[in-house]
């Protein structure tokens, strides 16, 4: 693809590029083939300096790489979102202690539900907003939760404005940001199973304390920074997850401090989209 684009005089750009140490070692085995592929690319916008260095070490011309940052930091948070979320929390959730388990995978929902059992022992009125990653699993996860003895309200079938069930299953698309803003604590899935994790910047941007598991290699730099800024907590298993959720539900000051640290971290790293747009304009002007 890159070769054909170059032959046709069409600039090609890799945006938000990330190269892990493991991937770099694998691509290095391709030798001259990898170097030729990189030579055909007009420019690479890397997320981080280590990623940029790995592309260069693989044969990329150092003048063809820049480091605008990670465009995921430029997540769009509409002004009305927080107001809408507060209305849901007040009218639907009735101010119940609440947490979200977002983008969960097969094998992870069982662990989340096991954690929820421990949380319910401490907070019987607590609410879990459960969001499976893949729509084709919505029905299976709902059945799993009910089999475990939990009452479930599905967003797609919601009839009452008041959510009195144990679990609110978000089985719709495009509403995750909104429901991140409605809860006290956010667990980002794909991390208690070896999937690599998912975007933990969205809850952080909404000043929600973030939890994630051990498997976050797809977001290694971001997760490390969130931990360093004390905006997130890494949990080892479902028991640890339960303990941290219980602690945060009992500690509004700690929640506020973690949320503020996460929001500040996101804001400090925004601006990548504008830098990438300028790079694209520059390449087009050279055509």
mmCIF file of C-alpha atoms in Angstrom:
data_model
loop_
_atom_site.group_PDB
_atom_site.id
_atom_site.type_symbol
_atom_site.label_atom_id
_atom_site.label_comp_id
_atom_site.label_asym_id
_atom_site.label_seq_id
_atom_site.Cartn_x
_atom_site.Cartn_y
_atom_site.Cartn_z
ATOM 1 C CA UNK A 1 0.000 0.000 0.000
ATOM 2 C CA UNK A 2 2.706 2.480 0.984
ATOM 3 C CA UNK A 3 4.758 1.530 -2.073
ATOM 4 C CA UNK A 4 1.836 2.044 -4.453
ATOM 5 C CA UNK A 5 1.000 5.388 -2.830
ATOM 6 C CA UNK A 6 4.581 6.556 -3.299
ATOM 7 C CA UNK A 7 4.583 5.446 -6.944
ATOM 8 C CA UNK A 8 1.390 7.404 -7.493
ATOM 9 C CA UNK A 9 2.789 10.517 -5.862
ATOM 10 C CA UNK A 10 0.351 10.246 -2.966
ATOM 11 C CA UNK A 11 1.784 11.127 0.464
ATOM 12 C CA UNK A 12 1.204 8.537 3.200
ATOM 13 C CA UNK A 13 1.178 9.278 6.890
ATOM 14 C CA UNK A 14 1.120 7.025 9.953
ATOM 15 C CA UNK A 15 -0.733 8.852 12.723
ATOM 16 C CA UNK A 16 -0.644 8.081 16.443
ATOM 17 C CA UNK A 17 2.012 5.488 15.697
ATOM 18 C CA UNK A 18 3.248 3.304 18.506
ATOM 19 C CA UNK A 19 6.096 0.807 18.379
ATOM 20 C CA UNK A 20 6.661 -1.367 21.424
ATOM 21 C CA UNK A 21 10.027 -2.890 22.222
ATOM 22 C CA UNK A 22 8.632 -6.357 21.524
ATOM 23 C CA UNK A 23 7.203 -5.321 18.142
ATOM 24 C CA UNK A 24 10.454 -3.601 17.171
ATOM 25 C CA UNK A 25 12.370 -6.826 17.769
ATOM 26 C CA UNK A 26 9.912 -8.688 15.562
ATOM 27 C CA UNK A 27 10.055 -6.154 12.726
ATOM 28 C CA UNK A 28 13.856 -6.108 12.920
ATOM 29 C CA UNK A 29 13.840 -9.700 11.652
ATOM 30 C CA UNK A 30 12.359 -8.442 8.374
ATOM 31 C CA UNK A 31 15.593 -6.583 7.643
ATOM 32 C CA UNK A 32 15.652 -4.798 4.274
ATOM 33 C CA UNK A 33 11.924 -5.410 3.701
ATOM 34 C CA UNK A 34 11.086 -3.331 6.761
ATOM 35 C CA UNK A 35 13.528 -0.613 5.735
ATOM 36 C CA UNK A 36 11.954 -0.418 2.279
ATOM 37 C CA UNK A 37 8.460 -0.206 3.753
ATOM 38 C CA UNK A 38 9.515 2.640 6.026
ATOM 39 C CA UNK A 39 11.227 4.379 3.099
ATOM 40 C CA UNK A 40 7.899 4.404 1.233
ATOM 41 C CA UNK A 41 6.101 6.223 4.072
ATOM 42 C CA UNK A 42 6.072 10.004 3.785
ATOM 43 C CA UNK A 43 5.961 10.702 7.509
ATOM 44 C CA UNK A 44 5.267 9.048 10.848
ATOM 45 C CA UNK A 45 3.633 10.921 13.736
ATOM 46 C CA UNK A 46 4.714 8.930 16.782
ATOM 47 C CA UNK A 47 3.020 8.962 20.170
ATOM 48 C CA UNK A 48 6.231 8.983 22.200
ATOM 49 C CA UNK A 49 9.968 9.480 21.871
ATOM 50 C CA UNK A 50 10.777 5.776 22.514
ATOM 51 C CA UNK A 51 8.421 4.791 19.686
ATOM 52 C CA UNK A 52 10.026 7.342 17.364
ATOM 53 C CA UNK A 53 13.488 6.025 18.211
ATOM 54 C CA UNK A 54 12.419 2.454 17.463
ATOM 55 C CA UNK A 55 11.119 3.469 14.019
ATOM 56 C CA UNK A 56 14.445 5.204 13.330
ATOM 57 C CA UNK A 57 16.401 2.169 14.500
ATOM 58 C CA UNK A 58 14.393 0.051 12.064
ATOM 59 C CA UNK A 59 15.556 2.266 9.193
ATOM 60 C CA UNK A 60 13.250 5.273 9.078
ATOM 61 C CA UNK A 61 14.863 8.569 8.077
ATOM 62 C CA UNK A 62 14.951 10.670 11.254
ATOM 63 C CA UNK A 63 13.677 13.645 9.253
ATOM 64 C CA UNK A 64 10.480 11.741 8.481
ATOM 65 C CA UNK A 65 9.309 11.304 12.055
ATOM 66 C CA UNK A 66 7.777 13.748 14.544
ATOM 67 C CA UNK A 67 6.359 13.354 18.042
ATOM 68 C CA UNK A 68 3.077 15.308 18.280
ATOM 69 C CA UNK A 69 1.874 13.079 21.119
ATOM 70 C CA UNK A 70 -1.093 10.778 21.529
ATOM 71 C CA UNK A 71 -4.320 11.943 19.874
ATOM 72 C CA UNK A 72 -6.313 9.960 22.448
ATOM 73 C CA UNK A 73 -5.623 12.798 24.890
ATOM 74 C CA UNK A 74 -7.731 15.069 22.688
ATOM 75 C CA UNK A 75 -10.887 13.240 23.631
ATOM 76 C CA UNK A 76 -14.007 15.313 23.032
ATOM 77 C CA UNK A 77 -16.022 16.028 26.185
ATOM 78 C CA UNK A 78 -19.080 18.126 25.229
ATOM 79 C CA UNK A 79 -20.057 20.770 27.777
ATOM 80 C CA UNK A 80 -23.537 19.304 28.207
ATOM 81 C CA UNK A 81 -22.226 15.826 29.001
ATOM 82 C CA UNK A 82 -21.575 16.441 32.695
ATOM 83 C CA UNK A 83 -25.020 18.025 33.145
ATOM 84 C CA UNK A 84 -26.691 15.077 31.438
ATOM 85 C CA UNK A 85 -24.648 12.652 33.545
ATOM 86 C CA UNK A 86 -25.606 14.395 36.768
ATOM 87 C CA UNK A 87 -29.274 14.171 35.814
ATOM 88 C CA UNK A 88 -28.919 10.421 35.197
ATOM 89 C CA UNK A 89 -27.103 9.958 38.487
ATOM 90 C CA UNK A 90 -29.799 11.879 40.365
ATOM 91 C CA UNK A 91 -32.946 10.678 38.603
ATOM 92 C CA UNK A 92 -32.032 7.194 37.335
ATOM 93 C CA UNK A 93 -29.366 5.989 39.761
ATOM 94 C CA UNK A 94 -30.875 7.884 42.724
ATOM 95 C CA UNK A 95 -27.396 8.807 44.008
ATOM 96 C CA UNK A 96 -26.518 5.162 44.680
ATOM 97 C CA UNK A 97 -22.821 4.285 45.161
ATOM 98 C CA UNK A 98 -21.851 3.294 41.630
ATOM 99 C CA UNK A 99 -18.953 2.002 39.580
ATOM 100 C CA UNK A 100 -18.474 1.022 35.980
ATOM 101 C CA UNK A 101 -16.678 -1.941 34.445
ATOM 102 C CA UNK A 102 -16.112 -0.839 30.865
ATOM 103 C CA UNK A 103 -14.993 -2.712 27.742
ATOM 104 C CA UNK A 104 -14.948 -6.088 29.466
ATOM 105 C CA UNK A 105 -13.945 -9.256 27.606
ATOM 106 C CA UNK A 106 -14.840 -12.921 27.769
ATOM 107 C CA UNK A 107 -13.427 -14.386 30.958
ATOM 108 C CA UNK A 108 -13.314 -10.963 32.585
ATOM 109 C CA UNK A 109 -17.007 -10.491 33.310
ATOM 110 C CA UNK A 110 -16.930 -13.431 35.728
ATOM 111 C CA UNK A 111 -14.145 -11.703 37.660
ATOM 112 C CA UNK A 112 -15.989 -8.386 37.680
ATOM 113 C CA UNK A 113 -19.128 -10.086 39.010
ATOM 114 C CA UNK A 114 -17.079 -11.863 41.692
ATOM 115 C CA UNK A 115 -15.676 -8.487 42.741
ATOM 116 C CA UNK A 116 -19.184 -7.016 42.746
ATOM 117 C CA UNK A 117 -20.322 -9.734 45.160
ATOM 118 C CA UNK A 118 -17.740 -8.546 47.696
ATOM 119 C CA UNK A 119 -18.652 -4.906 47.067
ATOM 120 C CA UNK A 120 -22.353 -5.661 47.624
ATOM 121 C CA UNK A 121 -21.499 -7.128 51.030
ATOM 122 C CA UNK A 122 -20.148 -3.728 52.049
ATOM 123 C CA UNK A 123 -22.491 -1.575 49.969
ATOM 124 C CA UNK A 124 -25.751 -3.497 49.452
ATOM 125 C CA UNK A 125 -27.277 -0.624 47.493
ATOM 126 C CA UNK A 126 -24.341 -0.212 45.138
ATOM 127 C CA UNK A 127 -24.841 -0.221 41.368
ATOM 128 C CA UNK A 128 -22.588 -1.745 38.706
ATOM 129 C CA UNK A 129 -22.703 -0.280 35.206
ATOM 130 C CA UNK A 130 -21.438 -3.170 33.097
ATOM 131 C CA UNK A 131 -20.265 -2.539 29.533
ATOM 132 C CA UNK A 132 -19.108 -5.540 27.478
ATOM 133 C CA UNK A 133 -16.611 -4.599 24.779
ATOM 134 C CA UNK A 134 -18.317 -6.472 21.948
ATOM 135 C CA UNK A 135 -22.045 -6.151 21.124
ATOM 136 C CA UNK A 136 -22.344 -9.828 20.214
ATOM 137 C CA UNK A 137 -21.688 -10.641 23.895
ATOM 138 C CA UNK A 138 -24.444 -8.432 25.348
ATOM 139 C CA UNK A 139 -26.956 -11.275 25.662
ATOM 140 C CA UNK A 140 -24.438 -13.732 27.097
ATOM 141 C CA UNK A 141 -23.236 -11.267 29.723
ATOM 142 C CA UNK A 142 -26.805 -10.434 30.745
ATOM 143 C CA UNK A 143 -27.560 -14.152 31.163
ATOM 144 C CA UNK A 144 -24.325 -14.657 33.095
ATOM 145 C CA UNK A 145 -25.173 -11.872 35.547
ATOM 146 C CA UNK A 146 -28.705 -13.179 36.064
ATOM 147 C CA UNK A 147 -27.363 -16.715 36.567
ATOM 148 C CA UNK A 148 -25.152 -15.315 39.332
ATOM 149 C CA UNK A 149 -28.290 -13.986 41.018
ATOM 150 C CA UNK A 150 -28.104 -10.326 40.024
ATOM 151 C CA UNK A 151 -31.045 -8.314 38.751
ATOM 152 C CA UNK A 152 -30.209 -6.630 35.444
ATOM 153 C CA UNK A 153 -31.616 -3.600 33.633
ATOM 154 C CA UNK A 154 -30.568 -3.376 29.995
ATOM 155 C CA UNK A 155 -30.173 0.106 28.553
ATOM 156 C CA UNK A 156 -31.794 -1.018 25.291
ATOM 157 C CA UNK A 157 -34.890 -2.246 27.154
ATOM 158 C CA UNK A 158 -35.065 0.408 29.857
ATOM 159 C CA UNK A 159 -38.676 1.255 30.716
ATOM 160 C CA UNK A 160 -38.416 3.028 34.069
ATOM 161 C CA UNK A 161 -36.486 6.199 34.809
ATOM 162 C CA UNK A 162 -35.391 4.718 38.134
ATOM 163 C CA UNK A 163 -32.781 1.988 38.067
ATOM 164 C CA UNK A 164 -33.435 -0.327 41.019
ATOM 165 C CA UNK A 165 -31.569 -3.374 39.716
ATOM 166 C CA UNK A 166 -28.099 -4.508 40.821
ATOM 167 C CA UNK A 167 -26.619 -4.060 37.355
ATOM 168 C CA UNK A 168 -27.236 -1.562 34.573
ATOM 169 C CA UNK A 169 -26.036 -3.256 31.375
ATOM 170 C CA UNK A 170 -24.996 -0.680 28.814
ATOM 171 C CA UNK A 171 -25.872 -2.613 25.654
ATOM 172 C CA UNK A 172 -25.950 0.385 23.339
ATOM 173 C CA UNK A 173 -23.224 2.068 21.328
ATOM 174 C CA UNK A 174 -21.842 5.599 21.628
ATOM 175 C CA UNK A 175 -22.809 6.246 25.267
ATOM 176 C CA UNK A 176 -19.739 5.096 27.183
ATOM 177 C CA UNK A 177 -18.380 8.592 27.853
ATOM 178 C CA UNK A 178 -21.721 9.662 29.263
ATOM 179 C CA UNK A 179 -21.865 6.762 31.695
ATOM 180 C CA UNK A 180 -18.249 7.206 32.733
ATOM 181 C CA UNK A 181 -19.391 10.619 33.957
ATOM 182 C CA UNK A 182 -22.230 9.160 36.032
ATOM 183 C CA UNK A 183 -20.203 6.897 38.333
ATOM 184 C CA UNK A 184 -17.886 7.194 41.338
ATOM 185 C CA UNK A 185 -15.201 4.776 40.110
ATOM 186 C CA UNK A 186 -14.200 3.407 36.698
ATOM 187 C CA UNK A 187 -12.594 0.041 35.977
ATOM 188 C CA UNK A 188 -11.278 -0.169 32.407
ATOM 189 C CA UNK A 189 -11.452 -3.711 31.099
ATOM 190 C CA UNK A 190 -9.395 -5.835 28.793
ATOM 191 C CA UNK A 191 -6.854 -5.695 31.594
ATOM 192 C CA UNK A 192 -7.740 -8.561 33.948
ATOM 193 C CA UNK A 193 -7.345 -10.851 30.936
ATOM 194 C CA UNK A 194 -4.375 -10.714 28.529
ATOM 195 C CA UNK A 195 -5.991 -8.404 25.987
ATOM 196 C CA UNK A 196 -3.804 -5.352 26.529
ATOM 197 C CA UNK A 197 -6.250 -2.914 28.067
ATOM 198 C CA UNK A 198 -8.371 -0.114 26.637
ATOM 199 C CA UNK A 199 -8.443 3.669 26.690
ATOM 200 C CA UNK A 200 -8.285 4.826 30.317
ATOM 201 C CA UNK A 201 -8.001 8.489 29.319
ATOM 202 C CA UNK A 202 -11.763 8.932 28.866
ATOM 203 C CA UNK A 203 -12.686 8.404 32.531
ATOM 204 C CA UNK A 204 -9.557 10.307 33.598
ATOM 205 C CA UNK A 205 -10.615 13.286 31.475
ATOM 206 C CA UNK A 206 -13.947 13.264 33.316
ATOM 207 C CA UNK A 207 -12.221 13.391 36.736
ATOM 208 C CA UNK A 208 -13.218 9.817 37.553
ATOM 209 C CA UNK A 209 -10.658 7.675 39.451
ATOM 210 C CA UNK A 210 -9.388 4.860 37.239
ATOM 211 C CA UNK A 211 -8.688 1.201 37.984
ATOM 212 C CA UNK A 212 -7.185 -1.333 35.593
ATOM 213 C CA UNK A 213 -5.599 -4.785 35.750
ATOM 214 C CA UNK A 214 -2.117 -6.071 35.001
ATOM 215 C CA UNK A 215 -2.551 -6.539 31.240
ATOM 216 C CA UNK A 216 -2.197 -3.013 29.849
ATOM 217 C CA UNK A 217 0.614 -3.437 27.293
ATOM 218 C CA UNK A 218 -1.400 -1.556 24.642
ATOM 219 C CA UNK A 219 -1.428 1.465 26.950
ATOM 220 C CA UNK A 220 1.849 0.941 28.805
ATOM 221 C CA UNK A 221 3.064 4.558 28.741
ATOM 222 C CA UNK A 222 -0.331 6.037 29.609
ATOM 223 C CA UNK A 223 -0.986 3.556 32.419
ATOM 224 C CA UNK A 224 2.464 4.190 33.899
ATOM 225 C CA UNK A 225 1.902 7.948 33.837
ATOM 226 C CA UNK A 226 -1.551 7.668 35.413
ATOM 227 C CA UNK A 227 -0.075 5.545 38.198
ATOM 228 C CA UNK A 228 2.789 8.010 38.643
ATOM 229 C CA UNK A 229 0.329 10.922 38.872
ATOM 230 C CA UNK A 230 -1.721 8.950 41.436
ATOM 231 C CA UNK A 231 -4.724 9.148 39.126
ATOM 232 C CA UNK A 232 -5.098 5.374 38.822
ATOM 233 C CA UNK A 233 -4.665 2.129 40.724
ATOM 234 C CA UNK A 234 -3.543 -1.155 39.180
ATOM 235 C CA UNK A 235 -5.289 -4.230 40.563
ATOM 236 C CA UNK A 236 -3.984 -7.778 40.517
ATOM 237 C CA UNK A 237 -7.220 -9.765 40.578
ATOM 238 C CA UNK A 238 -10.930 -9.599 41.393
ATOM 239 C CA UNK A 239 -10.343 -9.515 45.152
ATOM 240 C CA UNK A 240 -7.986 -6.583 44.777
ATOM 241 C CA UNK A 241 -10.474 -4.880 42.448
ATOM 242 C CA UNK A 242 -13.234 -5.256 45.040
ATOM 243 C CA UNK A 243 -11.025 -3.916 47.821
ATOM 244 C CA UNK A 244 -10.051 -0.814 45.845
ATOM 245 C CA UNK A 245 -13.620 -0.051 44.759
ATOM 246 C CA UNK A 246 -14.798 -0.402 48.371
ATOM 247 C CA UNK A 247 -12.013 1.883 49.557
ATOM 248 C CA UNK A 248 -12.791 4.537 46.951
ATOM 249 C CA UNK A 249 -16.532 4.421 47.588
ATOM 250 C CA UNK A 250 -15.731 5.099 51.242
ATOM 251 C CA UNK A 251 -13.242 7.881 50.484
ATOM 252 C CA UNK A 252 -14.723 10.870 48.618
ATOM 253 C CA UNK A 253 -11.586 12.952 49.211
ATOM 254 C CA UNK A 254 -9.395 10.243 47.684
ATOM 255 C CA UNK A 255 -11.785 9.977 44.733
ATOM 256 C CA UNK A 256 -11.651 13.724 44.203
ATOM 257 C CA UNK A 257 -7.854 13.816 44.395
ATOM 258 C CA UNK A 258 -7.436 10.947 41.948
ATOM 259 C CA UNK A 259 -10.016 12.423 39.594
ATOM 260 C CA UNK A 260 -8.398 15.852 39.638
ATOM 261 C CA UNK A 261 -4.961 14.340 38.976
ATOM 262 C CA UNK A 262 -6.273 12.375 36.028
ATOM 263 C CA UNK A 263 -8.081 15.333 34.482
ATOM 264 C CA UNK A 264 -4.978 17.518 34.857
ATOM 265 C CA UNK A 265 -2.797 14.844 33.244
ATOM 266 C CA UNK A 266 -5.103 14.643 30.216
ATOM 267 C CA UNK A 267 -5.290 18.417 29.814
ATOM 268 C CA UNK A 268 -1.512 18.806 30.026
ATOM 269 C CA UNK A 269 -1.020 16.389 27.135
ATOM 270 C CA UNK A 270 -3.648 17.672 24.726
ATOM 271 C CA UNK A 271 -2.849 19.284 21.382
ATOM 272 C CA UNK A 272 -1.703 16.314 19.284
ATOM 273 C CA UNK A 273 -4.618 16.530 16.850
ATOM 274 C CA UNK A 274 -3.761 20.111 15.890
ATOM 275 C CA UNK A 275 -0.094 19.180 15.363
ATOM 276 C CA UNK A 276 -1.055 16.221 13.177
ATOM 277 C CA UNK A 277 -3.437 18.392 11.142
ATOM 278 C CA UNK A 278 -0.607 20.842 10.459
ATOM 279 C CA UNK A 279 1.658 17.982 9.381
ATOM 280 C CA UNK A 280 -1.007 16.700 6.973
ATOM 281 C CA UNK A 281 -1.448 20.192 5.517
ATOM 282 C CA UNK A 282 2.305 20.468 5.054
ATOM 283 C CA UNK A 283 2.467 17.167 3.170
ATOM 284 C CA UNK A 284 -0.439 18.161 0.935
ATOM 285 C CA UNK A 285 1.229 21.467 0.125
ATOM 286 C CA UNK A 286 4.287 19.556 -1.042
ATOM 287 C CA UNK A 287 2.270 17.559 -3.592
#
